[in-house]
Coordinates of C-alpha atoms in Angstrom, one line a residue:
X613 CA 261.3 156.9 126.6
X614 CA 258.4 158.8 125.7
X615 CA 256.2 158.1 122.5
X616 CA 254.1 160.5 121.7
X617 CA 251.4 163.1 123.4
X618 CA 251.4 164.6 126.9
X619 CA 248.0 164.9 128.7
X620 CA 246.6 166.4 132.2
X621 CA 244.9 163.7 134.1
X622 CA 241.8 165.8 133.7
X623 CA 241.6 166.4 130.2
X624 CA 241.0 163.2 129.6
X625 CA 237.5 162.9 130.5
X626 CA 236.3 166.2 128.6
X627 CA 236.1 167.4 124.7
X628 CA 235.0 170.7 123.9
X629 CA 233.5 171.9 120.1
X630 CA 232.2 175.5 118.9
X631 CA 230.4 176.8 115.8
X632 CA 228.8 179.3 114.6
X633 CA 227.4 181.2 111.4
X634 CA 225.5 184.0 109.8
X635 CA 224.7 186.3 106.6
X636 CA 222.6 188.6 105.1
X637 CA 221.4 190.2 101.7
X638 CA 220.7 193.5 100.5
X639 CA 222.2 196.8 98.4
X640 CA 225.6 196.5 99.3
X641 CA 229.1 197.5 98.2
X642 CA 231.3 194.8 98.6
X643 CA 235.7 195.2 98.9
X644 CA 237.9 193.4 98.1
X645 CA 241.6 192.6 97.1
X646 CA 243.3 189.9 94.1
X647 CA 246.8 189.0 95.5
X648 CA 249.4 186.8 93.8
X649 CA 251.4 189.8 94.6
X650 CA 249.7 193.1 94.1
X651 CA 248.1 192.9 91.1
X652 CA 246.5 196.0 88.8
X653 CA 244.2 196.2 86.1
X654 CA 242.5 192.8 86.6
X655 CA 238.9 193.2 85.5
X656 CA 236.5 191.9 88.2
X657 CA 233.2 191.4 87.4
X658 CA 229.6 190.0 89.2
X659 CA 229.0 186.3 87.0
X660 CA 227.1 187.3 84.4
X661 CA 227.1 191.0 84.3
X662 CA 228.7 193.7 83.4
X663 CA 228.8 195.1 86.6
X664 CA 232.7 195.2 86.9
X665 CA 235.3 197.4 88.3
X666 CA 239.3 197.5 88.1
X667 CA 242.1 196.4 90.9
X668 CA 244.3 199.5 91.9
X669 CA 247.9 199.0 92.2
X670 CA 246.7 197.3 95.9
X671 CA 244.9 194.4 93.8
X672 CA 241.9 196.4 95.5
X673 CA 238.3 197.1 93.9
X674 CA 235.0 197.4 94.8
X675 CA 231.6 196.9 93.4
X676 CA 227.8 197.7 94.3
X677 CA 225.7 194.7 94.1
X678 CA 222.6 193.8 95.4
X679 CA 223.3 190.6 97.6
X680 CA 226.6 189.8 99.6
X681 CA 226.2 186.2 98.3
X682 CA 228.2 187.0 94.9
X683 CA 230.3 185.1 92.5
X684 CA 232.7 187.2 91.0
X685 CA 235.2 186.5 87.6
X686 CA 238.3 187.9 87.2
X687 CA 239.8 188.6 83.4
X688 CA 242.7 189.9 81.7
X689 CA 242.1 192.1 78.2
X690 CA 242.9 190.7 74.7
X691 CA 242.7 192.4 71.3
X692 CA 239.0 192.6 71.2
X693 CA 237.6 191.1 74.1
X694 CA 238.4 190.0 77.5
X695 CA 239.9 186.2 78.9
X696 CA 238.6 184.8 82.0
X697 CA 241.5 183.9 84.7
X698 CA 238.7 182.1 87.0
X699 CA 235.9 182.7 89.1
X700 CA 235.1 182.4 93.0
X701 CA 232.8 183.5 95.3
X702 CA 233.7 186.8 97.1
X703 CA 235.5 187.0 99.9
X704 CA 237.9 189.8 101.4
X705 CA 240.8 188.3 99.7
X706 CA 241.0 186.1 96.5
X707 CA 244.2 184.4 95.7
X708 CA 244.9 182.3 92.4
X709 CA 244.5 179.1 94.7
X710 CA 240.8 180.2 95.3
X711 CA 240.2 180.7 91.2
X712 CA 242.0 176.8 90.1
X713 CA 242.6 175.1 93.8
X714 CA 245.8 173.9 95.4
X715 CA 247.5 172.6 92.2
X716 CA 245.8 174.8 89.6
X717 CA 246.3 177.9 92.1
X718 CA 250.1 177.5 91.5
X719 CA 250.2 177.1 88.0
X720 CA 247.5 180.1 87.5
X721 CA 249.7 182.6 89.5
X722 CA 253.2 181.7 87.4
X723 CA 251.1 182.4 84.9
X724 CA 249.8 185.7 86.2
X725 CA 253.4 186.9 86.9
X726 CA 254.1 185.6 83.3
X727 CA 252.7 188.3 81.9
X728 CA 254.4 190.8 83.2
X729 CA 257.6 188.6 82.2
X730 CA 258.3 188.3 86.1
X731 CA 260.6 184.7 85.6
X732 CA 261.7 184.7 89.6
X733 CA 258.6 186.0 91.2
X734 CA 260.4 189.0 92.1
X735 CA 257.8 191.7 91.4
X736 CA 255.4 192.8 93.8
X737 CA 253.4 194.4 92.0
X738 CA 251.8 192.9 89.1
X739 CA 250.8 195.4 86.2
X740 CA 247.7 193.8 83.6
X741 CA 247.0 198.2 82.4
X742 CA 248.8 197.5 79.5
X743 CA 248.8 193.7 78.6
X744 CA 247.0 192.6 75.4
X745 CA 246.7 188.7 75.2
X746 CA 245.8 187.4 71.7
X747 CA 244.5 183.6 72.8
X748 CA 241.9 181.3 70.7
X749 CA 241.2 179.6 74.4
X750 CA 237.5 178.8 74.6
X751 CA 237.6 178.2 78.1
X752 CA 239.1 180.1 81.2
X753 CA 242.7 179.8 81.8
X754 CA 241.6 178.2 85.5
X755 CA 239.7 175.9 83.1
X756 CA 242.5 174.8 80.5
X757 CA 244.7 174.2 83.8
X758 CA 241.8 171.9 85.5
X759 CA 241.6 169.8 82.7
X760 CA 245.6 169.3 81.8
X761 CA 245.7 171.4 78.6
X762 CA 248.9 172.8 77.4
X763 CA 248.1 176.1 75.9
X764 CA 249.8 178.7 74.5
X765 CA 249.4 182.6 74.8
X766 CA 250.6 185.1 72.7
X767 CA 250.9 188.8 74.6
X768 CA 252.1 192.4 74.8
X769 CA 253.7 193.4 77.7
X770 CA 254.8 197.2 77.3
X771 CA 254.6 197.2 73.9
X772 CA 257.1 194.0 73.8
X773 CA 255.6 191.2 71.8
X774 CA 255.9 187.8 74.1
X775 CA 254.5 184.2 74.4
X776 CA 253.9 182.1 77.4
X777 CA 253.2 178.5 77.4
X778 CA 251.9 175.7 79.7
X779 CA 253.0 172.3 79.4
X780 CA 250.4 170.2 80.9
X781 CA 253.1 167.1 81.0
X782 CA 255.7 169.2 82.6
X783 CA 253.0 171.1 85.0
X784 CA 255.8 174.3 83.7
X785 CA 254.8 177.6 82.6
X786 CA 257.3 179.6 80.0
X787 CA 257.7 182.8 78.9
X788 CA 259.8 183.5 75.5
X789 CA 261.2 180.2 76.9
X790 CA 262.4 180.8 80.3
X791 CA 260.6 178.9 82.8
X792 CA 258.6 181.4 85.2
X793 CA 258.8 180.7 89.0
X794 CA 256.3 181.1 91.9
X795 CA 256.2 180.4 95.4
X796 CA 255.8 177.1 96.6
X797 CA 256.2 177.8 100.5
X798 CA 255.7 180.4 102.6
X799 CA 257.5 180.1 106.4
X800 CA 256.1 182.3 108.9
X801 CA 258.1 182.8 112.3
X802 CA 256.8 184.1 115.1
X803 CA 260.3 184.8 117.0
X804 CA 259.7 186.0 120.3
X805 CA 263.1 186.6 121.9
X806 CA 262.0 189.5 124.6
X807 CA 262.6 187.3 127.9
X808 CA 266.2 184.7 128.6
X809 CA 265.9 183.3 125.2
X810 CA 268.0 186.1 123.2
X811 CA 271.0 184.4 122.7
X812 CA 269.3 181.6 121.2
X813 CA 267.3 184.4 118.7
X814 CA 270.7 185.5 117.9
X815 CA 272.0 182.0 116.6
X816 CA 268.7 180.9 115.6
X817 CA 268.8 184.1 113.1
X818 CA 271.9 183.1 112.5
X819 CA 271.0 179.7 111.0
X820 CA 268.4 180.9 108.4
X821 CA 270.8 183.8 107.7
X822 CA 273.5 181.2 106.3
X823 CA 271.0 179.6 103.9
X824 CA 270.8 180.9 100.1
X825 CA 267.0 180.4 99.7
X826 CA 265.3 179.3 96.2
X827 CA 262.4 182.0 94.9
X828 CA 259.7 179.6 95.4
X829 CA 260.6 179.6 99.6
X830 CA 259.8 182.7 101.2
X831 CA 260.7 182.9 104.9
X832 CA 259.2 185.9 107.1
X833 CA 260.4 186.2 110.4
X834 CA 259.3 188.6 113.3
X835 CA 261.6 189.2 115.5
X836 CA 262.1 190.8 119.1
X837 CA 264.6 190.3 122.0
X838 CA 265.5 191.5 125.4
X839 CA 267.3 194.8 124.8
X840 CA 264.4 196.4 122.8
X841 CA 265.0 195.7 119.7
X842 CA 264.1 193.5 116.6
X843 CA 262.2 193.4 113.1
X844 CA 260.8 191.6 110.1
X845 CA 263.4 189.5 108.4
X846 CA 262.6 188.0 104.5
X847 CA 264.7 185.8 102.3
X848 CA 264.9 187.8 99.1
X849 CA 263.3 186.2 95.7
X850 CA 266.5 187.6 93.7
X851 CA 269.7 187.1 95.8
X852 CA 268.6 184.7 98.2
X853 CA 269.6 186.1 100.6
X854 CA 268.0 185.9 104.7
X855 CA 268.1 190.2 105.6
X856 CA 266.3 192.8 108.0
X857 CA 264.4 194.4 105.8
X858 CA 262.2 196.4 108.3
X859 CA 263.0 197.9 112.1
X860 CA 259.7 197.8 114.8
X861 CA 258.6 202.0 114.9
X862 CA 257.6 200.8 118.4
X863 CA 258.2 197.7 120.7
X864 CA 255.4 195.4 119.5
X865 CA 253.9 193.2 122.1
X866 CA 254.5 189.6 121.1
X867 CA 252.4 188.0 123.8
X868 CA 249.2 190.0 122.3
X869 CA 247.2 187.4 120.4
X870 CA 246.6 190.6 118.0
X871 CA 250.2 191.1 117.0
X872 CA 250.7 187.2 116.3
X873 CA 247.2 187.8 113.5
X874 CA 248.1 190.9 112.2
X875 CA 251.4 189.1 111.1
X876 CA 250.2 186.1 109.8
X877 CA 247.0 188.3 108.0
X878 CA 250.0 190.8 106.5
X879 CA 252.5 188.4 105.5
X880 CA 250.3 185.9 104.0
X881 CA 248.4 188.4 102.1
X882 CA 251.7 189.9 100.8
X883 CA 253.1 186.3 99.6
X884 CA 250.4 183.9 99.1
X885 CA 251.9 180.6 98.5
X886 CA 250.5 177.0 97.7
X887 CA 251.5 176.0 101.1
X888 CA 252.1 178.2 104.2
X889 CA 253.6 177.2 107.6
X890 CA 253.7 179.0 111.3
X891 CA 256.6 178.2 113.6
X892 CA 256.2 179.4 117.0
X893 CA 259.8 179.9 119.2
X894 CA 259.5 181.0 122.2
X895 CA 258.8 179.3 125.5
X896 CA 256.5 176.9 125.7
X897 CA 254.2 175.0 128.6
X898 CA 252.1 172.5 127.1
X899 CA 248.9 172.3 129.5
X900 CA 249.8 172.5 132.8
X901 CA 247.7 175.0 134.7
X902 CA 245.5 177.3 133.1
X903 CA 248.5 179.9 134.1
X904 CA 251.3 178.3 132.3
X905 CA 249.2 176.8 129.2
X906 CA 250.9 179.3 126.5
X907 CA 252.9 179.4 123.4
X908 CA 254.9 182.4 123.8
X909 CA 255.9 184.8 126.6
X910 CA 257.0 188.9 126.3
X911 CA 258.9 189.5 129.2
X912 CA 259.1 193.7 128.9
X913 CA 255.5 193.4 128.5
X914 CA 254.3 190.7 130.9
X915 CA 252.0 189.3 128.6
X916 CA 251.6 185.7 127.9
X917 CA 250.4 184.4 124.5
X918 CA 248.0 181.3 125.7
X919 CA 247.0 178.6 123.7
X920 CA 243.6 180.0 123.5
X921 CA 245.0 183.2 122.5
X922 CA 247.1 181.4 119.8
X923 CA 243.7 179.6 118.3
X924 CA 242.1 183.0 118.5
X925 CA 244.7 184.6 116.5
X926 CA 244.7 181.8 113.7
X927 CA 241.1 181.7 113.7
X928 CA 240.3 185.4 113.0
X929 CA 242.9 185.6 110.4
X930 CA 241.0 183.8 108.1
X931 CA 243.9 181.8 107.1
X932 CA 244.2 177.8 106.6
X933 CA 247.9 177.2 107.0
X934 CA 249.2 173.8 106.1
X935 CA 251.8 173.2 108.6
X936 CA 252.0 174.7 112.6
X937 CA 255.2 173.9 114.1
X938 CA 256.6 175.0 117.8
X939 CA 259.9 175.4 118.5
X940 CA 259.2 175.4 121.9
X941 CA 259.4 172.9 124.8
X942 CA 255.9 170.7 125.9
X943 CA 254.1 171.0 123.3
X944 CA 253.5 168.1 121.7
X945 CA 249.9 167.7 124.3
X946 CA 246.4 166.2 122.4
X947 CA 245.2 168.7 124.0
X948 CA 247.2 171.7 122.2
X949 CA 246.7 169.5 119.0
X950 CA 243.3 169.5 119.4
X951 CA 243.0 173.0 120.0
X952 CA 244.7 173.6 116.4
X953 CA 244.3 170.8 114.1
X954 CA 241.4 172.5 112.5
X955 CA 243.3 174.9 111.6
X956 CA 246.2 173.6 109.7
X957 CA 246.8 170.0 108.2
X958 CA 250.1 169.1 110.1
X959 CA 251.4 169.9 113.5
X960 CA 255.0 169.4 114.7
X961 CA 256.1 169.4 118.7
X962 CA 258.6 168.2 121.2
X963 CA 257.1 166.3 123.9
X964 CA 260.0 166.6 125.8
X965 CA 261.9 169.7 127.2
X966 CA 263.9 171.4 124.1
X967 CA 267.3 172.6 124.7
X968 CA 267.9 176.2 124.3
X969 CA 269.3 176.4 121.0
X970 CA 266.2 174.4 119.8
X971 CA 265.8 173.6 115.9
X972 CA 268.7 173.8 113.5
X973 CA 267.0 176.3 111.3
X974 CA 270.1 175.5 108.3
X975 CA 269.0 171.8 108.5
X976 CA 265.7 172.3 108.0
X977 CA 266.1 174.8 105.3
X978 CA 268.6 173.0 103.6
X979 CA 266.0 169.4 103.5
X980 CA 263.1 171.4 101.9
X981 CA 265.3 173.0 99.6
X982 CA 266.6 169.4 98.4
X983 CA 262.7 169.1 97.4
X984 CA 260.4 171.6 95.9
X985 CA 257.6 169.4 95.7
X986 CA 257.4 168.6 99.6
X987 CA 253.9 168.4 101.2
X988 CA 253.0 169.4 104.4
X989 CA 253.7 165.9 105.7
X990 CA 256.6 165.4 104.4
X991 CA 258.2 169.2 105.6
X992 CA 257.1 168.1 109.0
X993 CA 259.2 164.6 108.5
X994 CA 262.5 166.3 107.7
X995 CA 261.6 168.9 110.6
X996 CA 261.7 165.7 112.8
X997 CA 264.9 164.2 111.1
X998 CA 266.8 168.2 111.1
X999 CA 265.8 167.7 115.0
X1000 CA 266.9 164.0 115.7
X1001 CA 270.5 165.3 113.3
X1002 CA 271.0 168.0 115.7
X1003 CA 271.0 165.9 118.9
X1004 CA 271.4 162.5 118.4
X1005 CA 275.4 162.6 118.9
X1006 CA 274.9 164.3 122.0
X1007 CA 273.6 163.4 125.3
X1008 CA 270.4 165.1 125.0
X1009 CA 267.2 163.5 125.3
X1010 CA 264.7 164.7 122.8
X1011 CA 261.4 163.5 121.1
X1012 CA 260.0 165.1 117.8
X1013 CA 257.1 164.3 115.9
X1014 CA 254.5 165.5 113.2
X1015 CA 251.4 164.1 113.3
X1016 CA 248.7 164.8 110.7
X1017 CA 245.4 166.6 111.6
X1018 CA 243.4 163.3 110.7
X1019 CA 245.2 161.2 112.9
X1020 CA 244.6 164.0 115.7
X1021 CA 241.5 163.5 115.3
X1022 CA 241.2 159.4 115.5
X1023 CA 242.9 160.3 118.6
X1024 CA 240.5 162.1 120.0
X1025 CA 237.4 159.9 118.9
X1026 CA 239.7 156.8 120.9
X1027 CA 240.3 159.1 123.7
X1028 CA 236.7 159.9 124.1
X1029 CA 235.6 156.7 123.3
X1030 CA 238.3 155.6 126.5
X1031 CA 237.1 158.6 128.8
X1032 CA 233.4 157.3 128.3
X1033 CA 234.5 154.0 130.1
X1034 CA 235.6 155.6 133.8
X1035 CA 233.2 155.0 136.2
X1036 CA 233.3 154.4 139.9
X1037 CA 233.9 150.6 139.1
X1038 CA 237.5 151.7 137.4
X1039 CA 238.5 154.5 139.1
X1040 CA 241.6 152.7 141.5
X1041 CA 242.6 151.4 137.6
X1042 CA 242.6 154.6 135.6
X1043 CA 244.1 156.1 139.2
X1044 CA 246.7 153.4 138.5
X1045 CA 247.8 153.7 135.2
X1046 CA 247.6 157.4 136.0
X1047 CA 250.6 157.0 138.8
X1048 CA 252.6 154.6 136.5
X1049 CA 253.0 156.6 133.2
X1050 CA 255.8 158.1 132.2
X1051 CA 256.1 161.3 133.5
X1052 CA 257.5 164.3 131.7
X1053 CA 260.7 165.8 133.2
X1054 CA 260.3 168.9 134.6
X1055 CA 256.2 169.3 134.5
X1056 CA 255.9 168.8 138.0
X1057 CA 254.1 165.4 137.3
X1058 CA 251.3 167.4 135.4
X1059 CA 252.1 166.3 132.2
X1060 CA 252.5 162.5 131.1
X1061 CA 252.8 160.1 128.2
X1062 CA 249.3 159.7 126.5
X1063 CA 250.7 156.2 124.6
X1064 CA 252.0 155.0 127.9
X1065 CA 249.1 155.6 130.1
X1066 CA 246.4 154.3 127.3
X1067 CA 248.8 150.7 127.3
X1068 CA 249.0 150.4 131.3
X1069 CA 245.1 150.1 131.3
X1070 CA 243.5 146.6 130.4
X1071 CA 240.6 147.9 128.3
X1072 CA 239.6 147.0 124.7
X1073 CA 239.4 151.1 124.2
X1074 CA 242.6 152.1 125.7
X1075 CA 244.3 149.2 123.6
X1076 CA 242.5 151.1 120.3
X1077 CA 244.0 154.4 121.6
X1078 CA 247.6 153.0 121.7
X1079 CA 246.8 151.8 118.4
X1080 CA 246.0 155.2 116.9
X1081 CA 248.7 156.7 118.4
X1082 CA 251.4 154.2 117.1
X1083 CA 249.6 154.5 113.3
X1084 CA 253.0 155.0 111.6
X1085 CA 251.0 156.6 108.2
X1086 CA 249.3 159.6 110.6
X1087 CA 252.7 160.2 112.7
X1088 CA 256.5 160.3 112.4
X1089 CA 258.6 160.4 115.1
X1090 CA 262.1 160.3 116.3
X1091 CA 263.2 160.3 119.8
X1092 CA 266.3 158.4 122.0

């Protein structure tokens, strides 16, 4: 059976790379907005100066400075002063995570939402007008995290006297002794039902509707079938509960590599997270043809979302997600992985046809519930296992696997290092081991097995490639 990644005979032999930059200075006025939800009344300030403005209820301010190359602070008042959340240089949008990282990011927004005695990260809007912290910290609160301090923090919160504390050992933050919560993940998924696939929307809907989800998981699907309708679903922080919670004004077109950013802009924005994951589910083609190489396929629209597209949208979001899964068929290609990995730190993909019902979305729910602290590896693992559940009883042939952007690229370097070898001298053998692969079901002989064809050829480089791709510490994979 198939190992690993599909690959057009062609594709081998060429690697593409883009960059790019720029910048400028001058009397500006620069914009921006402090989410960990919407949070007003945080004083922002340029390093140094008492050039400062205010957040509105948005989390929005703005201030007149003389370069665009700013570092701005961010504090909360006290009795006679002010106390310094963190500092970062100025972008559009600043989360916690860009004031005290990954790690410190996560403790740094529970303690945000502490003071407005927000426990289950239920509030979107987070109100600092009328909070008074008495503190003898003589370092920022993104400092005292850094370092592993426990501190304490006494505070008024509408006139009601409160404490909050950090315990370094526990990594916990507490208000008047009830441990606050904050989002760990956050699940984008780009449903796009509007062709043959709506009864597998309905059931997939379905699946995440019969899961009572934990505050620190926030799942955010778009949805949109064949008879013209559809919406934004959420789990809800408070019941738990997976609920349309807004209908489309108008039918939005999901093969538009704009409506696929302004969703993962919105909702990430809205519910910034320490880690966030994309799943695509729609159709999928791998890279066949330039025609059929897309990720998603609006059928009332006759648009098709193409891989290209799908980079494009990722890239002018702005956004780093951790994890990029596809719930689609063929997509588990070096060359789709290589279009994305720089862009997120794990992929997951079916080599292999999927069948219509796809992922169990109650498995996979259920497995990252049973663990909070799950990284992006280890989601994409019990994506894999929730798969290989679903269908090993069956007589279904399937392949999953996630493979980590670092072992994409070693895959690449050994790929290009292979490519580099084909001359005229080995042209009948890389013909060869082209014919003999494994081919994919159903590709028309387009796409085959890229573990398969690098061990058919007697080469030291193609041995090295089959060696990267069976490096069980970058990939995990299940398949019958």
């Amino acid at each position: 059976m198939p190992f690993y990644a599909v690959i057009v005979l062609l594709a081998i032999f060429t690697l593409f790379s883009c960059g790019g930059g720029g910048g400028g200075s001058g009397l500006t006025t620069i914009s921006g907005k402090f989410v960990a939800s919407y949070v007003k009344g945080l004083r922002v300030c340029v390093k140094g100066t008492n050039n400062c403005a205010f957040t509105n209820q948005n989390g929005e301010y703005s201030l007149s400075v003389n370069t665009s190359s700013v570092v701005l602070e961010f504090f909360v008042r006290t009795q006679s002063s002010w106390l310094k959340l963190g500092e970062s240089s100025y972008k559009p949008v600043i989360t916690p995570f860009d004031l005290a990282g990954r790690n410190g990011g996560f403790t740094l927004a529970k303690v945000i939402h502490a003071l407005n005695n927000d426990t289950n990260n239920s509030l979107s809007l987070i109100d600092l007008t009328n909070v008074v912290v008495t503190t003898n910290l003589s370092s920022s609160i993104s400092d005292e995290i850094s370092n592993n301090n426990t501190f304490s923090l006494n505070f008024t919160y509408n006139d009601v006297p409160m404490n909050l504390l950090f315990n370094a050992t526990s990594g916990k933050v507490f208000v008047n002794g009830q441990e606050v919560g904050y989002r760990k993940w956050l699940i984008l998924i780009y449903m796009n039902g509007d062709n043959d696939l709506q009864p597998a929307l309905s059931q997939d809907l379905s699946e995440l509707s019969s899961v009572t989800y934990p505050a620190w998981l926030k799942v955010v699907a778009l949805t949109y079938n064949a008879s013209g309708t559809g919406g934004v679903y959420e789990s809800d922080e408070v019941t738990g509960s997976f609920r349309l919670v807004s209908v489309n004004s108008q039918e939005p077109n999901m093969g538009n590599y704009q409506t696929l950013k302004s969703f993962i802009q919105t909702y990430t924005l809205r519910y910034p997270a320490q880690y966030t994951a994309l799943i695509m589910w729609n159709h999928g083609d791998g890279w066949r043809s330039p025609r059929t190489r897309m990720a998603s396929f609006d059928s009332s629209q006759n648009d098709y979302l193409f891989t290209y597209e799908l980079k494009k949208a990722i890239e002018e979001s702005g956004v780093n997600l951790d994890l990029i899964g596809f719930d689609e068929c063929f997509m588990a290609g070096i060359e789709v992985f290589s279009a994305l990995a720089n862009f997120t730190q794990v992929l997951v993909a079916s080599e292999l046809e999927e069948p219509g019902n796809g992922w169990d979305y109650s498995r996979v729910m259920a497995k990252l519930i049973q663990n909070q602290n799950a990284e992006p590896f280890e989601f994409g693992k019990y994506i894999v296992d929730a798969y290989e559940e679903t269908y090993a009883s069956s007589d279904t042939n399937y392949t999953m696997l996630a493979i980590k952007k670092e072992q994409v690229n070693t895959i690449l370097s050994r790929l290009n290092a292979l490519s580099q070898r084909y001359d005229s001298g080995l042209k009948s053998q890389f013909q060869s081991a082209r014919n003999n692969s494994f081919e994919i079901p159903n590709t028309d002989g387009a796409l085959i097995d890229l573990k398969d064809f690098a061990s058919r050829l007697s080469l030291q480089e193609g041995q090295e490639l089959e060696e990267a791709i069976l490096n069980s510490t970058g990939i995990y994979l299940k398949t019958n």
